[in-house]
Short mmCIF file of C-alpha atoms and ligand atoms in Angstrom, two decimals:
data_model
loop_
_atom_site.label_atom_id
_atom_site.label_comp_id
_atom_site.label_asym_id
_atom_site.label_seq_id
_atom_site.Cartn_x
_atom_site.Cartn_y
_atom_site.Cartn_z
CA MET A 1 0.00 0.00 0.00
CA GLN A 2 2.80 2.35 0.94
CA ALA A 3 4.72 1.48 -2.22
CA ARG A 4 1.64 2.33 -4.31
CA GLN A 5 1.39 5.68 -2.60
CA VAL A 6 5.01 6.42 -3.36
CA VAL A 7 4.51 5.61 -7.06
CA LEU A 8 1.39 7.75 -7.16
CA ILE A 9 3.15 10.67 -5.50
CA SER A 10 6.05 10.35 -7.94
CA LEU A 11 3.68 10.50 -10.88
CA ILE A 12 1.92 13.55 -9.46
CA VAL A 13 5.25 15.26 -8.90
CA CYS A 14 6.19 14.44 -12.50
CA PHE A 15 3.07 16.18 -13.79
CA ILE A 16 3.39 19.18 -11.53
CA LEU A 17 7.15 19.68 -11.70
CA PRO A 18 8.63 19.13 -15.14
CA ILE A 19 12.14 19.20 -13.67
CA ALA A 20 11.32 16.07 -11.67
CA CYS A 21 10.97 14.23 -14.98
CA ALA A 22 14.13 15.55 -16.58
CA VAL A 23 16.46 12.66 -17.33
CA ASP A 24 20.24 12.84 -17.18
CA VAL A 25 22.06 10.43 -19.47
CA VAL A 26 25.68 10.33 -18.38
CA ILE A 27 27.79 9.66 -21.46
CA ASN A 28 30.99 10.25 -19.49
CA PRO A 29 31.24 10.88 -15.74
CA VAL A 30 31.89 14.57 -15.03
CA PRO A 31 33.93 16.17 -12.25
CA SER A 32 31.28 18.73 -11.28
CA PRO A 33 32.19 20.97 -8.36
CA ASN A 34 30.22 20.58 -5.12
CA GLY A 35 29.21 24.21 -5.23
CA ALA A 36 30.70 27.61 -5.85
CA VAL A 37 32.00 30.75 -4.24
CA LEU A 38 31.35 33.82 -6.39
CA LEU A 39 33.80 36.45 -5.16
CA ILE A 40 32.89 39.92 -6.41
CA VAL A 41 35.66 42.36 -5.54
CA ASP A 42 34.01 45.77 -5.78
CA GLY A 43 35.79 48.11 -8.18
CA PHE A 44 38.51 45.57 -9.02
CA GLY A 45 39.71 46.67 -12.45
CA SER A 46 41.69 44.09 -14.41
CA CYS A 47 43.72 46.93 -15.97
CA TYR A 48 45.55 47.26 -12.66
CA PHE A 49 46.83 43.69 -12.29
CA TYR A 50 46.42 41.67 -15.50
CA PRO A 51 49.97 41.50 -16.92
CA GLU A 52 48.72 42.31 -20.44
CA PHE A 53 47.32 45.73 -19.44
CA VAL A 54 48.78 49.06 -18.38
CA PRO A 55 46.44 51.43 -16.52
CA HIS A 56 46.18 55.13 -17.40
CA ASP A 57 44.41 58.09 -15.84
CA LEU A 58 41.80 60.03 -17.79
CA ASP A 59 44.53 62.34 -19.19
CA GLY A 60 46.44 59.36 -20.57
CA ASN A 61 49.19 59.31 -17.96
CA GLU A 62 50.41 55.88 -16.99
CA LEU A 63 49.48 54.67 -13.50
CA MET A 64 51.20 52.12 -11.29
CA ARG A 65 50.09 48.50 -11.46
CA GLY A 66 49.06 46.49 -8.43
CA GLU A 67 50.57 43.25 -7.15
CA ALA A 68 48.13 40.37 -7.21
CA ASN A 69 50.57 37.46 -7.32
CA ASN A 70 48.35 35.00 -5.46
CA ILE A 71 45.31 35.76 -7.57
CA MET A 72 47.43 35.34 -10.69
CA LEU A 73 48.65 31.98 -9.32
CA ILE A 74 45.01 30.95 -8.87
CA ALA A 75 44.50 32.02 -12.49
CA ASP A 76 47.52 29.98 -13.61
CA GLY A 77 45.96 26.87 -12.07
CA GLY A 78 42.57 27.65 -13.56
CA VAL A 79 41.17 29.74 -16.35
CA ARG A 80 41.48 33.48 -16.87
CA VAL A 81 39.34 35.42 -19.30
CA LEU A 82 41.44 38.22 -20.72
CA ASP A 83 39.03 40.71 -22.24
CA ILE A 84 35.77 41.04 -20.35
CA THR A 85 33.97 44.31 -19.75
CA ALA A 86 31.12 45.59 -17.62
CA PRO A 87 28.40 47.15 -19.84
CA GLN A 88 27.10 49.32 -16.99
CA PRO A 89 30.05 50.11 -14.68
CA ARG A 90 28.02 50.93 -11.57
CA THR A 91 27.70 48.91 -8.38
CA ALA A 92 23.99 48.00 -8.35
CA LEU A 93 23.81 47.56 -12.13
CA GLY A 94 27.04 45.54 -12.26
CA HIS A 95 25.76 43.15 -9.63
CA SER A 96 22.44 42.93 -11.48
CA VAL A 97 24.27 41.95 -14.68
CA LEU A 98 26.46 39.45 -12.83
CA VAL A 99 23.53 37.53 -11.33
CA THR A 100 21.06 37.71 -14.26
CA GLY A 101 23.34 37.43 -17.28
CA TYR A 102 21.54 40.36 -18.91
CA SER A 103 23.62 43.29 -20.10
CA HIS A 104 20.95 45.92 -19.27
CA ALA A 105 19.84 44.39 -15.98
CA ASP A 106 18.81 46.46 -12.98
CA PRO A 107 17.72 45.62 -9.42
CA LEU A 108 14.06 45.42 -10.53
CA LEU A 109 14.88 42.60 -12.94
CA VAL A 110 16.83 40.75 -10.25
CA GLY A 111 13.56 40.36 -8.36
CA PHE A 112 11.77 38.63 -11.25
CA ASP A 113 11.09 34.88 -11.23
CA ASP A 114 13.75 32.72 -12.89
CA ALA A 115 15.91 35.79 -13.54
CA THR A 116 18.99 34.90 -11.54
CA ILE A 117 21.65 32.30 -10.89
CA PHE A 118 20.02 31.88 -7.47
CA ASP A 119 16.67 30.88 -8.98
CA ALA A 120 18.45 28.43 -11.29
CA THR A 121 20.64 26.79 -8.66
CA ARG A 122 17.83 26.63 -6.11
CA LYS A 123 15.90 24.41 -8.55
CA HIS A 124 18.78 21.98 -8.09
CA ASN A 125 18.55 22.15 -4.32
CA TYR A 126 21.42 24.57 -3.81
CA LEU A 127 21.54 26.67 -0.68
CA CYS A 128 22.13 30.31 -1.65
CA ILE A 129 24.10 32.26 0.93
CA GLY A 130 25.58 35.75 0.74
CA VAL A 131 28.28 37.72 2.51
CA MET A 132 28.09 41.17 0.95
CA GLN A 133 29.50 44.55 1.89
CA LYS A 134 28.18 46.30 -1.22
CA GLY A 135 25.80 45.39 -4.03
CA ASP A 136 23.42 44.00 -1.42
CA PHE A 137 20.25 45.76 -2.59
CA GLU A 138 16.85 44.51 -1.47
CA SER A 139 15.90 42.36 -4.46
CA LEU A 140 19.29 40.64 -4.45
CA ARG A 141 19.10 39.99 -0.72
CA ALA A 142 15.62 38.53 -1.20
CA LYS A 143 17.06 35.91 -3.56
CA GLN A 144 19.39 34.61 -0.85
CA ASP A 145 18.35 31.94 1.64
CA GLY A 146 20.51 33.77 4.14
CA ILE A 147 22.77 36.79 3.80
CA LEU A 148 25.20 38.63 6.04
CA PHE A 149 25.50 42.18 4.77
CA ASP A 150 26.62 45.67 5.70
CA SER A 151 23.51 47.81 5.83
CA SER A 152 25.51 51.05 6.24
CA ASN A 153 27.78 50.80 3.18
CA SER A 154 30.11 52.91 5.29
CA ILE A 155 33.55 51.89 6.39
CA LYS A 156 33.42 54.43 9.23
CA THR A 157 30.36 52.96 10.89
CA PRO A 158 29.71 49.56 9.31
CA THR A 159 26.66 47.69 10.52
CA ALA A 160 26.61 43.97 9.83
CA LYS A 161 23.12 42.55 9.55
CA LEU A 162 21.79 39.06 8.98
CA GLU A 163 18.73 38.39 6.85
CA VAL A 164 17.28 34.91 6.62
CA ASN A 165 14.61 34.40 3.97
CA ALA A 166 14.34 30.65 3.70
CA GLN A 167 15.29 27.51 5.52
CA VAL A 168 18.98 27.67 6.39
CA PRO A 169 20.40 25.05 8.79
CA ALA A 170 20.28 26.46 12.33
CA ASP A 171 23.98 25.84 12.93
CA VAL A 172 24.87 27.81 9.79
CA ILE A 173 22.74 30.75 10.96
CA GLU A 174 24.51 30.55 14.31
CA LEU A 175 27.88 30.74 12.56
CA MET A 176 26.74 33.72 10.48
CA GLN A 177 25.59 35.45 13.66
CA GLU A 178 29.04 34.92 15.18
CA TRP A 179 30.62 36.59 12.17
CA GLN A 180 28.07 39.38 12.34
CA ASN A 181 29.23 40.07 15.90
CA ASP A 182 32.92 39.82 14.94
CA LEU A 183 33.02 42.80 12.58
CA PRO A 184 33.79 45.48 15.23
CA SER A 185 36.76 43.47 16.55
CA TYR A 186 38.30 43.45 13.04
CA LEU A 187 38.11 47.24 12.82
CA ASP A 188 38.75 48.39 16.39
CA GLY A 189 41.54 50.96 16.58
CA LYS A 190 42.32 50.82 12.88
CA GLU A 191 42.37 53.79 10.52
CA GLY A 192 43.24 54.47 6.89
CA VAL A 193 44.54 51.63 4.72
CA GLU A 194 44.73 49.35 7.74
CA ARG A 195 41.00 49.82 8.39
CA TYR A 196 40.11 49.31 4.74
CA THR A 197 42.19 46.12 4.69
CA ALA A 198 40.56 44.84 7.86
CA TYR A 199 37.09 45.49 6.42
CA ASN A 200 37.85 43.35 3.36
CA ARG A 201 39.54 40.73 5.54
CA TRP A 202 36.41 40.32 7.65
CA GLY A 203 34.36 39.65 4.48
CA ILE A 204 36.84 37.11 3.13
CA ASP A 205 37.37 35.39 6.50
CA ALA A 206 33.61 35.16 7.15
CA SER A 207 33.09 33.66 3.69
CA ASP A 208 35.93 31.21 4.17
CA ALA A 209 34.56 30.10 7.55
CA ILE A 210 31.03 29.62 6.18
CA ALA A 211 32.24 27.71 3.10
CA ARG A 212 34.47 25.45 5.19
CA TYR A 213 31.72 24.86 7.76
CA MET A 214 29.23 23.91 5.05
CA CYS A 215 31.69 21.42 3.55
CA ASP A 216 32.58 19.89 6.94
CA ASN A 217 29.09 19.74 8.43
CA HIS A 218 26.68 19.65 5.48
CA PRO A 219 28.75 17.77 2.88
CA ASP A 220 25.70 16.69 0.90
CA ARG A 221 24.22 20.17 0.55
CA LYS A 222 25.46 22.03 -2.49
CA PHE A 223 25.69 25.77 -2.06
CA LEU A 224 26.35 28.99 -3.91
CA LEU A 225 28.10 31.54 -1.71
CA THR A 226 28.07 35.07 -3.15
CA VAL A 227 30.64 37.42 -1.66
CA ASN A 228 31.22 41.13 -2.15
CA VAL A 229 34.18 42.87 -0.54
CA GLY A 230 33.94 46.65 -0.76
CA ALA A 231 37.18 48.28 0.35
CA VAL A 232 39.13 48.19 -2.93
CA ASP A 233 36.36 50.32 -4.45
CA LEU A 234 36.23 52.63 -1.42
CA ALA A 235 40.00 53.13 -1.53
CA GLY A 236 39.76 54.02 -5.22
CA HIS A 237 37.11 56.65 -4.57
CA HIS A 238 38.60 58.21 -1.47
CA MET A 239 42.33 57.54 -1.36
CA GLY A 240 43.69 57.66 -4.92
CA PRO A 241 45.47 55.15 -7.16
CA GLU A 242 48.39 54.33 -4.85
CA ARG A 243 46.16 53.28 -1.97
CA TYR A 244 43.83 51.54 -4.43
CA ILE A 245 46.56 49.21 -5.65
CA GLU A 246 47.82 48.81 -2.09
CA LEU A 247 44.38 47.48 -1.15
CA ILE A 248 44.54 45.09 -4.12
CA GLY A 249 47.84 43.77 -2.73
CA GLU A 250 46.34 43.31 0.75
CA LEU A 251 43.29 41.51 -0.63
CA ASP A 252 45.62 39.29 -2.63
CA GLU A 253 47.15 38.09 0.65
CA ASP A 254 43.79 37.47 2.29
CA VAL A 255 42.21 35.48 -0.51
CA CYS A 256 44.56 32.48 -0.16
CA ASN A 257 42.66 30.67 2.62
CA LEU A 258 39.38 30.98 0.75
CA TYR A 259 41.04 29.57 -2.35
CA LEU A 260 42.48 26.61 -0.39
CA THR A 261 39.06 25.90 1.13
CA CYS A 262 37.58 25.77 -2.36
CA LEU A 263 40.43 23.62 -3.68
CA GLU A 264 40.30 21.12 -0.82
CA ASN A 265 36.52 20.81 -0.94
CA ASN A 266 35.95 20.59 -4.66
CA LEU A 267 34.26 24.00 -4.88
CA ALA A 268 34.49 26.34 -7.84
CA LEU A 269 35.94 29.77 -7.05
CA ILE A 270 34.94 32.53 -9.44
CA ILE A 271 36.70 35.86 -8.96
CA THR A 272 35.27 38.90 -10.74
CA ALA A 273 34.11 42.48 -10.19
CA ASP A 274 31.06 44.67 -10.64
CA HIS A 275 33.16 47.33 -12.44
CA GLY A 276 36.68 48.72 -12.51
CA MET A 277 38.01 52.13 -11.47
CA ALA A 278 39.33 55.19 -13.29
CA PHE A 279 41.29 58.15 -11.92
CA ALA A 280 41.34 61.82 -12.83
CA MET A 281 43.73 64.49 -11.55
CA THR A 282 41.94 67.51 -10.05
CA GLU A 283 43.09 71.12 -10.33
CA LYS A 284 44.43 70.80 -6.81
CA GLY A 285 46.80 68.11 -8.02
CA ARG A 286 44.99 65.28 -6.29
CA TYR A 287 43.66 62.08 -7.85
CA VAL A 288 39.97 61.26 -7.52
CA GLY A 289 38.64 57.85 -8.49
CA GLY A 290 35.31 57.07 -10.14
CA HIS A 291 33.57 54.66 -12.50
CA ALA A 292 29.85 55.47 -12.63
CA SER A 293 29.52 59.10 -13.70
CA ASP A 294 29.80 60.16 -17.35
CA LYS A 295 33.30 61.46 -16.72
CA TYR A 296 34.64 58.03 -15.72
CA ALA A 297 32.21 55.44 -17.14
CA GLY A 298 33.65 55.45 -20.65
CA ALA A 299 37.21 54.69 -19.54
CA VAL A 300 38.48 51.20 -20.22
CA GLU A 301 39.83 51.22 -16.64
CA SER A 302 36.21 51.53 -15.39
CA GLN A 303 34.87 48.84 -17.70
CA ARG A 304 37.45 46.05 -17.68
CA ILE A 305 36.87 43.46 -14.97
CA PRO A 306 38.68 40.22 -14.18
CA LEU A 307 37.21 36.76 -14.57
CA ILE A 308 39.28 34.02 -12.98
CA VAL A 309 37.89 30.55 -12.32
CA SER A 310 39.21 27.65 -10.33
CA SER A 311 37.17 24.46 -10.66
CA PRO A 312 37.84 20.75 -11.14
CA ASN A 313 36.07 20.67 -14.51
CA ILE A 314 37.64 23.55 -16.42
CA ARG A 315 40.32 23.83 -19.07
CA ILE A 316 43.44 25.50 -17.70
CA GLY A 317 44.65 28.56 -19.57
CA VAL A 318 43.91 32.07 -20.75
CA ILE A 319 40.83 32.64 -22.90
CA ASP A 320 41.17 35.22 -25.66
CA GLY A 321 38.21 36.79 -27.40
CA THR A 322 35.90 39.55 -26.31
CA TYR A 323 33.38 38.86 -23.59
CA GLY A 324 30.94 40.81 -21.44
CA GLN A 325 29.98 40.73 -17.80
CA GLU A 326 26.62 39.26 -18.89
CA ASP A 327 28.50 36.06 -19.82
CA VAL A 328 29.50 35.39 -16.21
CA ALA A 329 26.11 34.09 -14.99
CA PRO A 330 25.54 31.52 -17.76
CA THR A 331 29.18 30.45 -17.49
CA LEU A 332 28.78 29.94 -13.75
CA LEU A 333 25.73 27.71 -14.30
CA SER A 334 27.67 25.75 -16.93
CA ILE A 335 30.56 25.21 -14.51
CA LEU A 336 28.09 23.88 -11.94
CA ASP A 337 26.47 21.62 -14.56
CA VAL A 338 23.14 23.25 -13.79
CA PRO A 339 21.29 23.07 -17.13
CA GLU A 340 18.89 25.93 -16.50
CA ALA A 341 18.16 28.93 -18.70
CA LEU A 342 18.19 32.41 -17.19
CA GLN A 343 14.93 34.00 -18.27
CA TYR A 344 16.26 37.37 -19.45
CA SER A 345 19.91 36.66 -20.23
CA ASP A 346 21.66 37.84 -23.38
CA GLY A 347 24.95 36.36 -22.24
CA ASP A 348 26.84 33.43 -23.69
CA ILE A 349 28.62 30.60 -21.98
CA ILE A 350 32.35 31.24 -22.15
CA PRO A 351 33.92 27.91 -23.19
CA VAL A 352 35.85 27.26 -20.00
CA LYS A 353 34.74 23.67 -19.38
CA LYS A 354 36.52 20.48 -20.44
CA TYR A 355 33.27 18.94 -21.70
CA ALA A 356 29.75 20.00 -22.56
CA ASN A 357 26.23 18.91 -21.74
CA LEU A 358 23.47 18.80 -24.33
CA ARG A 359 19.87 19.12 -23.20
CA VAL A 360 17.04 18.17 -25.56
CA ILE A 361 13.55 19.36 -24.64
CA ALA A 362 10.36 18.36 -26.44
CA GLU A 363 6.74 19.14 -25.70
CA SER A 364 5.92 15.45 -25.42
CA PRO A 365 7.95 12.22 -25.32
CA ILE A 366 9.83 11.63 -28.57
CA LYS A 367 12.59 9.31 -29.70
CA ILE A 368 15.90 11.15 -29.43
CA THR A 369 19.10 9.66 -30.80
CA LEU A 370 22.54 11.12 -30.24
CA GLN A 371 25.30 10.22 -32.67
CA ASN A 372 28.97 11.00 -32.95
CA ASN A 373 30.97 10.05 -36.08
CA ASP A 374 28.02 7.94 -37.32
CA ALA A 375 28.09 5.87 -34.14
CA THR A 376 25.01 5.94 -31.95
CA LEU A 377 25.91 7.04 -28.44
CA TYR A 378 22.45 6.81 -26.98
CA SER A 379 18.81 6.53 -27.95
CA ILE A 380 15.94 7.33 -25.64
CA THR A 381 12.25 8.20 -25.79
CA ASP A 382 11.60 11.11 -23.49
CA GLU A 383 10.69 14.80 -23.43
CA ASP A 384 13.57 16.29 -21.45
CA VAL A 385 16.96 14.63 -21.68
CA THR A 386 20.38 15.99 -20.82
CA PHE A 387 23.34 14.15 -22.29
CA VAL A 388 26.07 14.78 -19.76
CA GLY A 389 29.84 14.73 -20.21
CA LEU A 390 30.20 14.98 -23.98
CA THR A 391 33.60 15.53 -25.50
CA LEU A 392 33.67 18.89 -27.32
CA GLY A 393 33.06 18.41 -31.05
CA ASN A 394 30.43 17.59 -33.64
CA TYR A 395 27.31 15.54 -32.96
CA THR A 396 24.11 14.61 -34.70
CA VAL A 397 20.75 14.66 -32.95
CA SER A 398 17.94 12.76 -34.60
CA THR A 399 14.30 13.06 -33.70
CA GLY A 400 12.25 10.74 -35.86
CA ARG A 401 12.90 11.37 -39.55
CA ARG A 402 14.98 14.50 -39.08
CA THR A 403 18.49 15.11 -37.91
CA MET A 404 20.49 18.15 -37.02
CA SER A 405 24.19 18.78 -36.58
CA VAL A 406 25.47 20.26 -33.38
CA ASN A 407 28.90 21.79 -32.97
CA LEU A 408 29.31 21.48 -29.24
CA ARG A 409 31.76 24.00 -27.78
CA SER A 410 29.84 24.60 -24.58
CA ASP A 411 26.54 23.48 -23.02
CA GLN A 412 23.55 23.74 -25.37
CA VAL A 413 19.81 23.25 -25.29
CA ILE A 414 17.85 21.98 -28.27
CA GLU A 415 14.18 22.73 -27.96
CA ILE A 416 11.80 20.73 -30.13
CA GLU A 417 8.46 22.35 -30.86
CA THR A 418 5.49 20.14 -31.61
CA SER A 419 2.22 21.02 -33.24
CA SER A 420 -0.63 20.96 -30.78
CA TYR A 421 -2.98 19.18 -33.20
CA ASP A 422 -0.57 16.82 -34.90
CA ARG A 423 1.76 15.18 -32.49
CA THR A 424 2.57 12.21 -34.68
CA VAL A 425 4.32 13.90 -37.59
CA LEU A 426 7.92 14.77 -36.98
CA ALA A 427 9.78 17.82 -38.07
CA ALA A 428 10.40 18.55 -41.72
CA MET A 429 11.56 22.05 -41.19
CA MET A 430 14.42 22.92 -38.97
CA ILE A 431 15.36 26.35 -37.87
CA SER A 432 18.81 26.34 -36.47
CA MET A 433 18.50 29.78 -35.12
CA ILE A 434 20.48 30.39 -32.07
CA MET A 435 18.26 31.74 -29.38
CA VAL A 436 19.61 33.60 -26.49
CA GLY A 437 18.24 31.57 -23.70
CA GLY A 438 20.12 32.63 -20.65
CA GLY A 439 23.44 31.14 -21.38
CA LEU A 440 22.35 27.91 -22.86
CA THR A 441 22.30 28.17 -26.60
CA ILE A 442 18.82 27.07 -27.58
CA ARG A 443 18.14 25.69 -31.00
CA ARG A 444 14.58 25.23 -32.08
CA ILE A 445 13.38 22.37 -34.27
CA MET A 446 9.91 23.01 -35.69
CA ARG A 447 7.52 20.23 -36.47
CA GLU A 448 5.77 20.25 -39.82
CA ASP A 449 2.04 20.90 -39.57
ZN1 LIG B 1 30.97 48.87 -7.00
#
């Protein structure tokens, strides 16, 4: 009797929740990470530490470069995207782009259903946690299960707050509360660069402690930890280029433990920024930093951001080509092997992964055959199948009488449309238009009516 109930419940769940019926066909086992830490360093311009770039002020005078040796070592063991720019180099907008994958995103869009990486990962039972000093606007906080944030956005009188919006394990909340209470002790008696450094250090140390605790005590719970540290940006605005790069050097020291935690626990670490920073000399002979106003926003120093990824499933090296901040969100989902589309994204997956997954979605069950070099890899009758762990290259997908070629460089979705009144005739017309589907390239196969 109980077994019957279980079967019945499963069927009901299948009808109500399409995701419950999605089938994964593992062609090759994949080394997916157990979760991810998304480290957003506010105002961290790649012009100031990528070896290929030389920073200039708005008058064209060369500026000093920062030392980020540890971060570059992380990049050497992972993947570094060379040319990636923020389309809207402002804090709230940059964070909105980073989490939605849409180049014109704003905080309003972040609040929409299925708009963000948090909505996508939560469908796969991820816990979404935040530790954010800046970029923590209301709609972004609401997408976190729990978030520790600085409600003041002021380094003089920071106020750490904890917001819990969904079920977070009680012991994790307790740990976050401890870190909330620890902020004053990090800053006590410190001024100037030392205070700025300590502010960032608290954010990194809290994130490291939470990530390590999750791995040690909740090893089966995947999580996405979003971190923003704010003092590099603040130093740029208030203290000039020398202090700005000094803060980069200090952060570079502090990030090592967080990296090791990720490495030891099979977590992806994604280091990026909401925007960069530009400097202009005033008439008084003093540098002032900015990135958002018209004066600064057009500078390459304001727009260029880093993207460095450490993860067990990526290809090591530097990626050339031109990319945008909107590509970060779909790339993050690809790294996590979360085959979800972001509803409003116009970003592309940057090909950082060693393999690709191919998801085929139909409106009703259909025979789907995957071939490689004329050899059939798998054949299945279903309506939502993800072929996992495919070697990059060319494939053929057949649905009934029709086939289509797929050049797989990163994760893709093929969506098969069926006529509502003729579900027995298979497609005669194929449109291989590439749809922007929130990172996953969606190809549409039309059925002939
Ligand atoms: Zn910012």
